[in-house]
Coordinates of C-alpha atoms in Angstrom, one line a residue:
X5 CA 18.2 -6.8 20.5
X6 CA 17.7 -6.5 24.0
X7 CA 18.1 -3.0 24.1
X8 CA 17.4 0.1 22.0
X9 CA 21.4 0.4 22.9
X10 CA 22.1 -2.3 20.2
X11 CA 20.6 -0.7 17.2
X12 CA 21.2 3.1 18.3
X13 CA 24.8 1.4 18.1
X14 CA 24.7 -0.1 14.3
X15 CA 23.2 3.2 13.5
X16 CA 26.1 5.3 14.7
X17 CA 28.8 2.8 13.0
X18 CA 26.5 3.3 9.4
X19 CA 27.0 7.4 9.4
X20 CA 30.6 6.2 9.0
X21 CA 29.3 4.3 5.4
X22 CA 27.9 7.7 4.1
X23 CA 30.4 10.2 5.1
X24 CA 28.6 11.9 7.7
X25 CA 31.8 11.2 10.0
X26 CA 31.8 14.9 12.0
X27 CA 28.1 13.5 13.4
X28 CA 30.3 10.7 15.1
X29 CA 32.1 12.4 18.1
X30 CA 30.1 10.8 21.2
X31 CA 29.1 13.8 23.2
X32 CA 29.4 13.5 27.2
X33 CA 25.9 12.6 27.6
X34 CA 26.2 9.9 25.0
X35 CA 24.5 11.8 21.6
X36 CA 25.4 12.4 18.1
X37 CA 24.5 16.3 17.8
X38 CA 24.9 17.6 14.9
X39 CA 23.7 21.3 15.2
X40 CA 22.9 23.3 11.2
X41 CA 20.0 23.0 9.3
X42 CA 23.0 21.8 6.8
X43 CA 24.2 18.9 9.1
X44 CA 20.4 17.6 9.9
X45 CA 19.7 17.3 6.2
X46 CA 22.9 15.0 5.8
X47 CA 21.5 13.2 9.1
X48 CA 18.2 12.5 7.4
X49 CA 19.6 12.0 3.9
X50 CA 21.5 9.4 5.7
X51 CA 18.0 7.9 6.8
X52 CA 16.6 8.0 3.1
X53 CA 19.7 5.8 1.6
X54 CA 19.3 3.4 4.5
X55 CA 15.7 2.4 3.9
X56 CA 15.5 -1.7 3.5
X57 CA 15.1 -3.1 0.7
X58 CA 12.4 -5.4 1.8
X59 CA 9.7 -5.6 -1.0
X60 CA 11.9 -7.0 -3.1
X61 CA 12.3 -10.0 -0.5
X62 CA 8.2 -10.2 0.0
X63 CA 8.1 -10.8 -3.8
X64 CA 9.4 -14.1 -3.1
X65 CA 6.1 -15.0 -1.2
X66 CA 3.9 -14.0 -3.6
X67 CA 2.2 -15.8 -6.3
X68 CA 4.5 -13.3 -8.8
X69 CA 7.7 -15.2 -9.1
X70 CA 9.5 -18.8 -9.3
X71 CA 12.8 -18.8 -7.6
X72 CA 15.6 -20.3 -10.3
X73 CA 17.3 -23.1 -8.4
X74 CA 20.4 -22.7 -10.9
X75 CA 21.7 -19.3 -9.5
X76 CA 24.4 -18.7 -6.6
X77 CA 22.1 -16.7 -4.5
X78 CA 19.7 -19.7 -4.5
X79 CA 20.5 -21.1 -1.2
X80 CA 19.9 -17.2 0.2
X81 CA 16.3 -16.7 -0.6
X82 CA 14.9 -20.1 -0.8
X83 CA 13.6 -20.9 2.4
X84 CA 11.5 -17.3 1.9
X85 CA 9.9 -18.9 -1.2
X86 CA 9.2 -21.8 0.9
X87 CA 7.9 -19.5 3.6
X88 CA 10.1 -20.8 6.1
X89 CA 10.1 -18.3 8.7
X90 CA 11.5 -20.4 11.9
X91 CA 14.7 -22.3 12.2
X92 CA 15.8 -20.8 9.0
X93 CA 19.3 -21.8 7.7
X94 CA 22.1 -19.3 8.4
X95 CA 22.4 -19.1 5.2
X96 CA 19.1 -17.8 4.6
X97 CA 18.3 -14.1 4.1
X98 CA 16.2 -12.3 7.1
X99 CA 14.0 -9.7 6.6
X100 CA 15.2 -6.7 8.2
X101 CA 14.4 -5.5 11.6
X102 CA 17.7 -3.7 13.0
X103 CA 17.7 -1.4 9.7
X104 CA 14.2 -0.3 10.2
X105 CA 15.2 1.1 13.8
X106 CA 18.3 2.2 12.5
X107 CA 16.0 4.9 10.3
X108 CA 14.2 4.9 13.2
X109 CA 16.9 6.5 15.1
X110 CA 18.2 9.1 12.7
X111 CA 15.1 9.8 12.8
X112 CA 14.5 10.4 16.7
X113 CA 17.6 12.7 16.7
X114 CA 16.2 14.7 13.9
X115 CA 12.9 15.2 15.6
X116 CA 14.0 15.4 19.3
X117 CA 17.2 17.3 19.0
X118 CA 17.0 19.4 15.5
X119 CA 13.6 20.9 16.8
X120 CA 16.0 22.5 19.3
X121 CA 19.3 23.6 17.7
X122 CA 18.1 24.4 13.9
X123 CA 17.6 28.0 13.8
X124 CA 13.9 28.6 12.7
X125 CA 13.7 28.7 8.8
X126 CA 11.5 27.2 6.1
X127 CA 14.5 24.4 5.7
X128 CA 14.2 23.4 9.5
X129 CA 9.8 22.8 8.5
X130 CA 11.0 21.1 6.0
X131 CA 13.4 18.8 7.6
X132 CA 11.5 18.4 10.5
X133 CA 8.4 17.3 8.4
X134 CA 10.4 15.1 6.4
X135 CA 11.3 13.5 9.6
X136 CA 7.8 12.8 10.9
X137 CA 6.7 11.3 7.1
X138 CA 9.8 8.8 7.0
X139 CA 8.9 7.9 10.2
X140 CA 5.0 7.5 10.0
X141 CA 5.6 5.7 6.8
X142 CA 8.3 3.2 8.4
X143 CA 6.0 2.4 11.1
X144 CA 3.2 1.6 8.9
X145 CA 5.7 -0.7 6.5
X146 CA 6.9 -2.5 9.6
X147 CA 3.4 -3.1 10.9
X148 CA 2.0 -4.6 7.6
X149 CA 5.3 -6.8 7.8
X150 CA 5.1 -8.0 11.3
X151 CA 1.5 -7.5 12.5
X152 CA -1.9 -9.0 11.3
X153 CA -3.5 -6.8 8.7
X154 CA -5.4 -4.0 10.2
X155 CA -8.9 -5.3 11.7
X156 CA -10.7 -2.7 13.4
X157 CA -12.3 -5.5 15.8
X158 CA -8.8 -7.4 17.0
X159 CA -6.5 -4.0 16.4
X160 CA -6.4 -2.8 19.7
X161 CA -4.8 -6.9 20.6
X162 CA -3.2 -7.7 17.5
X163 CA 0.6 -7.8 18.1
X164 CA 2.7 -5.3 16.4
X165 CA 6.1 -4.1 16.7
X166 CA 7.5 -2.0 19.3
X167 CA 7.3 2.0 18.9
X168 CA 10.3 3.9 20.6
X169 CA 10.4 7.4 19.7
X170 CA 13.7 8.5 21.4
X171 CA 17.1 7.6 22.0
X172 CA 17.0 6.4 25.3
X173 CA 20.0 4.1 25.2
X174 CA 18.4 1.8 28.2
X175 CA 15.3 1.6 27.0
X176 CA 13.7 -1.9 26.6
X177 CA 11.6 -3.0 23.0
X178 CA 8.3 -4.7 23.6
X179 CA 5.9 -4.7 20.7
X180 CA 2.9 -2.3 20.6
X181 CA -0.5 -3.3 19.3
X182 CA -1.4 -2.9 15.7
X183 CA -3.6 -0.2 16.5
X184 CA -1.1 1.7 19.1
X185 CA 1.3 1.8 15.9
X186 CA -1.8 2.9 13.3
X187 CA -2.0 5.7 16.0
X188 CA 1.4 6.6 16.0
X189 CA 1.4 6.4 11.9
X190 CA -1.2 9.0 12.4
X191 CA 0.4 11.4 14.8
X192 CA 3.3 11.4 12.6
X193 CA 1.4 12.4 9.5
X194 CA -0.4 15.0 11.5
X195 CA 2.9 16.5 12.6
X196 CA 4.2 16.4 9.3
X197 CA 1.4 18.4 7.6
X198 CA 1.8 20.9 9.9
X199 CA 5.5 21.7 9.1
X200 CA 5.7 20.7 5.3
X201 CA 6.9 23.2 3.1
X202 CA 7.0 21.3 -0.5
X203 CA 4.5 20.9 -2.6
X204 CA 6.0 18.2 -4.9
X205 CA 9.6 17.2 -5.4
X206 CA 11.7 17.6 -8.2
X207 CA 12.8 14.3 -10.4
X208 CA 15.9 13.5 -8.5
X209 CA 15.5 14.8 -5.3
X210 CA 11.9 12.8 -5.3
X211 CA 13.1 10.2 -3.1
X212 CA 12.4 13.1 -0.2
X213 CA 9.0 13.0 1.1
X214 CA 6.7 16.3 -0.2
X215 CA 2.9 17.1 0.8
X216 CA 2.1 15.3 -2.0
X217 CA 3.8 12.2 -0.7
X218 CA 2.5 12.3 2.5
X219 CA -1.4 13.0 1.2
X220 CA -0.5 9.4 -0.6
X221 CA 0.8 7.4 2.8
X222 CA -2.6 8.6 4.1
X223 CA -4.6 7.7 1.3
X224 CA -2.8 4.4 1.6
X225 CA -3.2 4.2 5.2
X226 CA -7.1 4.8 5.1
X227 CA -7.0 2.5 2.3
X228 CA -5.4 -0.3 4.4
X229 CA -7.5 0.8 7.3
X230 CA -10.3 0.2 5.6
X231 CA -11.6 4.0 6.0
X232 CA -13.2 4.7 3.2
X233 CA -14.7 8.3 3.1
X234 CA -10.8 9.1 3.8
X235 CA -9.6 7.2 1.5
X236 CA -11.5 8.8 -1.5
X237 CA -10.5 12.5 0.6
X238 CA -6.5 11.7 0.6
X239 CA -6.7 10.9 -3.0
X240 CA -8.6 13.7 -4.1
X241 CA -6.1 16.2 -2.3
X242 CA -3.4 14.5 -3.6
X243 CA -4.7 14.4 -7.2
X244 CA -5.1 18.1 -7.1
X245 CA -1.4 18.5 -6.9
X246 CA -0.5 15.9 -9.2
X247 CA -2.0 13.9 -11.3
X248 CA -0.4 12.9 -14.2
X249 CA -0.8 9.2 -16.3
X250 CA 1.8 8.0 -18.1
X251 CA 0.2 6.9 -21.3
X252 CA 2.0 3.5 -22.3
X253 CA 0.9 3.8 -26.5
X254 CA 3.5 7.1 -26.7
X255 CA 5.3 7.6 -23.3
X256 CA 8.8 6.1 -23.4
X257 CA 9.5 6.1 -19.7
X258 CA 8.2 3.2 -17.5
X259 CA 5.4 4.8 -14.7
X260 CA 7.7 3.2 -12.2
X261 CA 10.6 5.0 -13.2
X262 CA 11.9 7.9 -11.1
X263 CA 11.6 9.9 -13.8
X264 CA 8.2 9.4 -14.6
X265 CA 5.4 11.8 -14.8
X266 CA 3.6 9.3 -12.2
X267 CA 6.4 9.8 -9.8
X268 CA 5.4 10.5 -6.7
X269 CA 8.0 9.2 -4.3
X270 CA 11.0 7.5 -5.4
X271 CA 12.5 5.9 -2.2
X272 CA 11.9 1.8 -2.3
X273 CA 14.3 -0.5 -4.3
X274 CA 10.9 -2.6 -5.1
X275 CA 12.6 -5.1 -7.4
X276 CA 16.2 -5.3 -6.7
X277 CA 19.0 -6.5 -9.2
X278 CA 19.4 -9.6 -7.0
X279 CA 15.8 -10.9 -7.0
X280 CA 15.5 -10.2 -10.5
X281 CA 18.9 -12.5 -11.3
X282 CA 17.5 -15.3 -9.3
X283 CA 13.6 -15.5 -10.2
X284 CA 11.4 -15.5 -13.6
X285 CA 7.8 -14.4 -13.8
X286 CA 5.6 -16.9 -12.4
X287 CA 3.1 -18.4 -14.7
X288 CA -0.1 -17.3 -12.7
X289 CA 1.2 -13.7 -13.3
X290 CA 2.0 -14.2 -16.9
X291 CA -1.6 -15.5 -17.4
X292 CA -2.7 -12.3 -16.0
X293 CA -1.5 -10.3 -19.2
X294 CA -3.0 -9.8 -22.6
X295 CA 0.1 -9.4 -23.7
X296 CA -0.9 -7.8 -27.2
X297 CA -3.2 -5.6 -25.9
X298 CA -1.6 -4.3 -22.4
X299 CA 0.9 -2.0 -22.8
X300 CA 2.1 -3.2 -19.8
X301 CA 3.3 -6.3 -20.6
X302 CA 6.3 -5.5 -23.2
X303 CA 7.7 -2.8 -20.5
X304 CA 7.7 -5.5 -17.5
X305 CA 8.6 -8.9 -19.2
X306 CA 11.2 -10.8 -21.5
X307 CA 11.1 -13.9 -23.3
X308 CA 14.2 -16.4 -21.8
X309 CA 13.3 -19.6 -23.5
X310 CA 10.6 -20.9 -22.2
X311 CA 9.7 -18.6 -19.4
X312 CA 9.7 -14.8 -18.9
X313 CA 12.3 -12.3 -16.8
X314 CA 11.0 -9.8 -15.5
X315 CA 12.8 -6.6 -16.5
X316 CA 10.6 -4.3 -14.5
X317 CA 13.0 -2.5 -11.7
X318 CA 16.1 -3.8 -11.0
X319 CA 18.2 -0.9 -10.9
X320 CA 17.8 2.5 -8.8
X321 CA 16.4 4.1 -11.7
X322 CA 13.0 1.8 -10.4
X323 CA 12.8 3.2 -7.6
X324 CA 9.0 3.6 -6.5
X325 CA 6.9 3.8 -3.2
X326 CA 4.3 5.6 -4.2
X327 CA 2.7 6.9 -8.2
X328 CA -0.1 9.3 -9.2
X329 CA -1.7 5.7 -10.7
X330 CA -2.5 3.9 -7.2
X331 CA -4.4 6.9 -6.1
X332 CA -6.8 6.4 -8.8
X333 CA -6.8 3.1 -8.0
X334 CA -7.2 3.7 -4.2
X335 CA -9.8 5.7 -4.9
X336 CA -11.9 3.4 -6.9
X337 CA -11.6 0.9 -4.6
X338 CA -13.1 3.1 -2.1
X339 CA -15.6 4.2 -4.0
X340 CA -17.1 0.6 -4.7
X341 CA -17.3 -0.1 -1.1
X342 CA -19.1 3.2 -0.5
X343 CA -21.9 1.8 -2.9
X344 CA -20.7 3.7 -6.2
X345 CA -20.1 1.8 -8.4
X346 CA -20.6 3.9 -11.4
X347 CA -18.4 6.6 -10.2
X348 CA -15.6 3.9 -9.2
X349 CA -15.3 2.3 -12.9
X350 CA -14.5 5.8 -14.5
X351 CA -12.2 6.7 -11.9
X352 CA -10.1 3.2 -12.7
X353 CA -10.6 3.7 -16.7
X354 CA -9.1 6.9 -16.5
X355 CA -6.2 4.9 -15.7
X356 CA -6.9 2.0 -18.4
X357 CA -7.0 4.1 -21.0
X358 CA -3.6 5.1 -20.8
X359 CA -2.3 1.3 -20.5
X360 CA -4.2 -0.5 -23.0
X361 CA -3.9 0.2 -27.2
X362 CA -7.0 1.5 -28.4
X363 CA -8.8 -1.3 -29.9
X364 CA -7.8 -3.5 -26.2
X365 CA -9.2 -0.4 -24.3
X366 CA -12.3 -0.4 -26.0
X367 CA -12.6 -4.5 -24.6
X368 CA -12.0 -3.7 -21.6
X369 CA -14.7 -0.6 -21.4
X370 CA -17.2 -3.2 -23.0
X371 CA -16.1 -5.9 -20.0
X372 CA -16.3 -3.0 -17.0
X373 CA -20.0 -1.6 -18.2
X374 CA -21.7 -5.0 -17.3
X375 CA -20.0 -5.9 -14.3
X376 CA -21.7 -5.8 -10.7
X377 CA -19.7 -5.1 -7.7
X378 CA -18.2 -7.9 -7.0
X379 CA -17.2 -9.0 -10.3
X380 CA -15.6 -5.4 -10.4
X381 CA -13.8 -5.8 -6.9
X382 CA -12.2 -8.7 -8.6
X383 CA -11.1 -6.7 -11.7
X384 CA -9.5 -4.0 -9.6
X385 CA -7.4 -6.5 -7.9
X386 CA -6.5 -8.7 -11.2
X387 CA -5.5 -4.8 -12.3
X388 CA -3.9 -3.8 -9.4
X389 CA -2.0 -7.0 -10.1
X390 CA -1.1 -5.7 -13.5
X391 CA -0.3 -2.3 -12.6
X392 CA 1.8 -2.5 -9.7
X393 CA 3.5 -6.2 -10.8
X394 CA 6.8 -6.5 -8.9
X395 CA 6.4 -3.3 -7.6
X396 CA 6.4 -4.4 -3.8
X397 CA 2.6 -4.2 -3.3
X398 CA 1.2 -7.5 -4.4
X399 CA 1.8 -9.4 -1.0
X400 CA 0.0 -6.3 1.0
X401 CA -2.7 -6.6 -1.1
X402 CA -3.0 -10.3 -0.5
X403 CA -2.8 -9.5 3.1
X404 CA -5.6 -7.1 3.4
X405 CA -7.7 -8.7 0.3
X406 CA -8.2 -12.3 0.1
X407 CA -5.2 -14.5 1.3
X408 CA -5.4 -16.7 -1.6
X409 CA -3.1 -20.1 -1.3
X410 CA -0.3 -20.3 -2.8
X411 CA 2.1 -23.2 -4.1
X412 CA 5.8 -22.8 -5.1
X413 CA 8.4 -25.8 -6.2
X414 CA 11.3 -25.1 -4.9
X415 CA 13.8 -28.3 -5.6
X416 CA 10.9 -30.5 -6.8
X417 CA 9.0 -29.7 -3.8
X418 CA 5.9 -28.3 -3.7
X419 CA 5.4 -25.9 -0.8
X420 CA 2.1 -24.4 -0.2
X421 CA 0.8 -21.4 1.7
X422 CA -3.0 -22.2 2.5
X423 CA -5.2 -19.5 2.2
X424 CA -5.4 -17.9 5.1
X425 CA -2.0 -19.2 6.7
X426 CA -0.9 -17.6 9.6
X427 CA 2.3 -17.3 7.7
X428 CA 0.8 -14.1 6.0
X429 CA 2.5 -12.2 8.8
X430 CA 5.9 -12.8 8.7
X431 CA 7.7 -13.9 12.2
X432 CA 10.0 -11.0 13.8
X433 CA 13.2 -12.6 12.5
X434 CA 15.0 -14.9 14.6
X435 CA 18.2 -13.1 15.4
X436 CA 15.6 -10.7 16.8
X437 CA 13.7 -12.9 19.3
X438 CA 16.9 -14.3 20.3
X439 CA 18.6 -11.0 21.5
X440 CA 14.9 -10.2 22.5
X441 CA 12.7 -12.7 24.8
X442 CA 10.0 -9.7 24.6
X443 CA 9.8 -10.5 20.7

């Protein structure tokens, strides 16, 4: 990619995929305009659908999954499990790069050329704020992909990825610095709450960013950032919009289901239908379970002999980025590391109670009322680990938490990631740094 020129043009060819083929007529001055309120929602609809499916290839890294050796898609993903980042087999999946700046760029037309031609209306706020979220909150995935996890001390040196907020078709991609693209995550958001019209979204059309959505990117944001007064603040605001538990002993809809009450925004395929054919629950996340007592446990795994598919996700239905259930959790976290411990177990048992049966619950409560900080820093995780299981957020929180090693046996080989392995950030991919000798 040696030029914004290469994935401006992969983004033009994919309107063509999602019959948006009126937008394709290459004015003079080399831009797609479209010109309604009408044709910019198509434009950013068109953004929404192409959002990469890349949790679902950072499961592979985690300590969640076994890859099955006896599937056809084997040879694809392997060399992820093995965390082979460099001199990958062709054969080999990457992690996407062009498709993240191919959202990028519907997204720069929306911002820099709807603000002009939409005719003012609450539909052009809402578009425009729509843009800004999508936007912040692909930044902030791509960061926690390819930078080092936010460090307030190294930030302002840490490598990130490169920002471009136009369509400048000779502009030139050189990476920002982890903090320059926190900034711009932030800008983004501020932007966006300026101009956002919706409240919440309905089931269905939830895959569209609201103020609700957006007040969770920031509590996850401050959350990753470490920012903890505004990390209990975000998830407070958000919570007073919506904050609904799905309770698992009489609700029949999974909490990661679109559908749910818990649904906040329904854009990520977490767990795609082709990891889930080709991996099994590993055993370290099976142990994690009491599986007659956790709720959760029946509505994520099935018995296939003598291991366990995971049947949580795998079809569009799954969709999740972000539930009224990691707020709580956010906040609790927070609230431990601002010294309240008290305050942060009921904030996480408000959630517990509605995963656990009754009798199971009551354990639990008995385990939480004697445990010091610490000991209830390390429950949080073991529960986010519960709660969120093939959901796409396990490798961020190893990232930002603990780095734990890791060993997966892929062909009889063991592979291990040591803790702290400068393989948790994951290389820019190669056909990237080829095309690119600023990457």
């Amino acid at each position: 990619m040696r030029k914004i020129t290469t994935f401006v043009a992969l983004a033009v060819i994919s309107f063509t995929t999602i019959g948006c083929d009126r937008f394709l007529d290459i004015q003079p001055e080399g831009k797609v305009i479209p010109k309604t309120v009408e044709d910019y929602r198509q434009v950013l609809t068109s953004a929404y659908s192409k959002y990469p499916s890349h949790r679902s290839l950072v499961a592979l890294r985690t300590d969640e999954l076994n890859i099955d050796e006896n599937t056809s898609d084997f040879v694809s993903y392997r060399e992820i499990a093995m965390w082979k980042d460099s001199n990958t087999d062709q054969a080999t999946t990457e992690f996407p790069w062009v498709s993240f700046y191919s959202v990028v760029f519907y997204l720069n037309q929306i911002i820099n050329e709807g603000t002009k031609t939409m005719p003012e209306s609450p539909e052009k706020q809402q578009i425009l704020a729509e843009a800004y979220a999508l936007r912040a909150y692909t930044y902030f995935d791509m960061v926690n992909l390819y930078g080092k996890p936010y460090n307030n001390a190294t930030a302002s040196t840490d490598r990130g990825v490169p920002i471009t907020l136009d369509i400048d078709l000779e502009q030139v991609l050189k990476p920002s610095t982890v903090q320059e693209v926190y900034n711009q995550v932030h800008a983004d958001i501020t932007k966006a709450e300026g101009l956002m019209v919706e409240q919440k979204q309905a089931a269905g059309l939830n895959y569209r960013f609201s103020k609700v959505a957006l007040l969770a990117l920031e509590a996850r944001t401050a959350l990753y950032e470490g920012d903890w007064n505004k990390a209990v603040s975000y998830s407070d605001q958000a919570l007073a919009i919506k904050n609904d538990i799905s309770n698992l002993n009489t609700a029949s809809t999974a909490p990661n289901h679109y559908a749910s009450v818990e649904s906040i925004l329904a854009l990520d395929n977490a767990f795609n239908s082709s990891v889930q054919n080709l991996s099994f629950a590993s055993a370290e996340l099976i142990s994690k379970f009491n599986s007659t007592a956790d709720k959760r446990f029946g509505l994520s795994f099935e018995k296939n002999g003598s291991k366990y598919k995971v049947i949580k996700g795998g079809s569009s239905d799954f969709r999740i980025s972000f539930r009224t259930s990691e707020l709580y959790f956010i906040k609790s976290e927070a609230l431990l590391k601002l010294n309240k411990l008290d305050d942060a177990k009921q904030v996480l048992l408000t959630v517990l109670k509605n995963r656990y049966t009754p009798d199971g619950y009551v354990s639990v409560q008995n385990q939480v009322s004697s445990m010091n900080a610490p000991d209830f820093m390390n429950f949080i995780l073991d529960e986010r680990v519960r709660e969120f299981a093939l959901e796409g957020q396990r490798w961020f929180d190893l990232r930002r938490a603990n780095q734990i090693q890791i060993t997966h046996t892929v062909n009889g080989q063991n592979y291990i990631l040591q803790q702290n392995d400068v393989r948790y950030t994951i290389e820019f991919p190669m056909s990237a740094k080829r095309n690119n000798p600023n990457l």
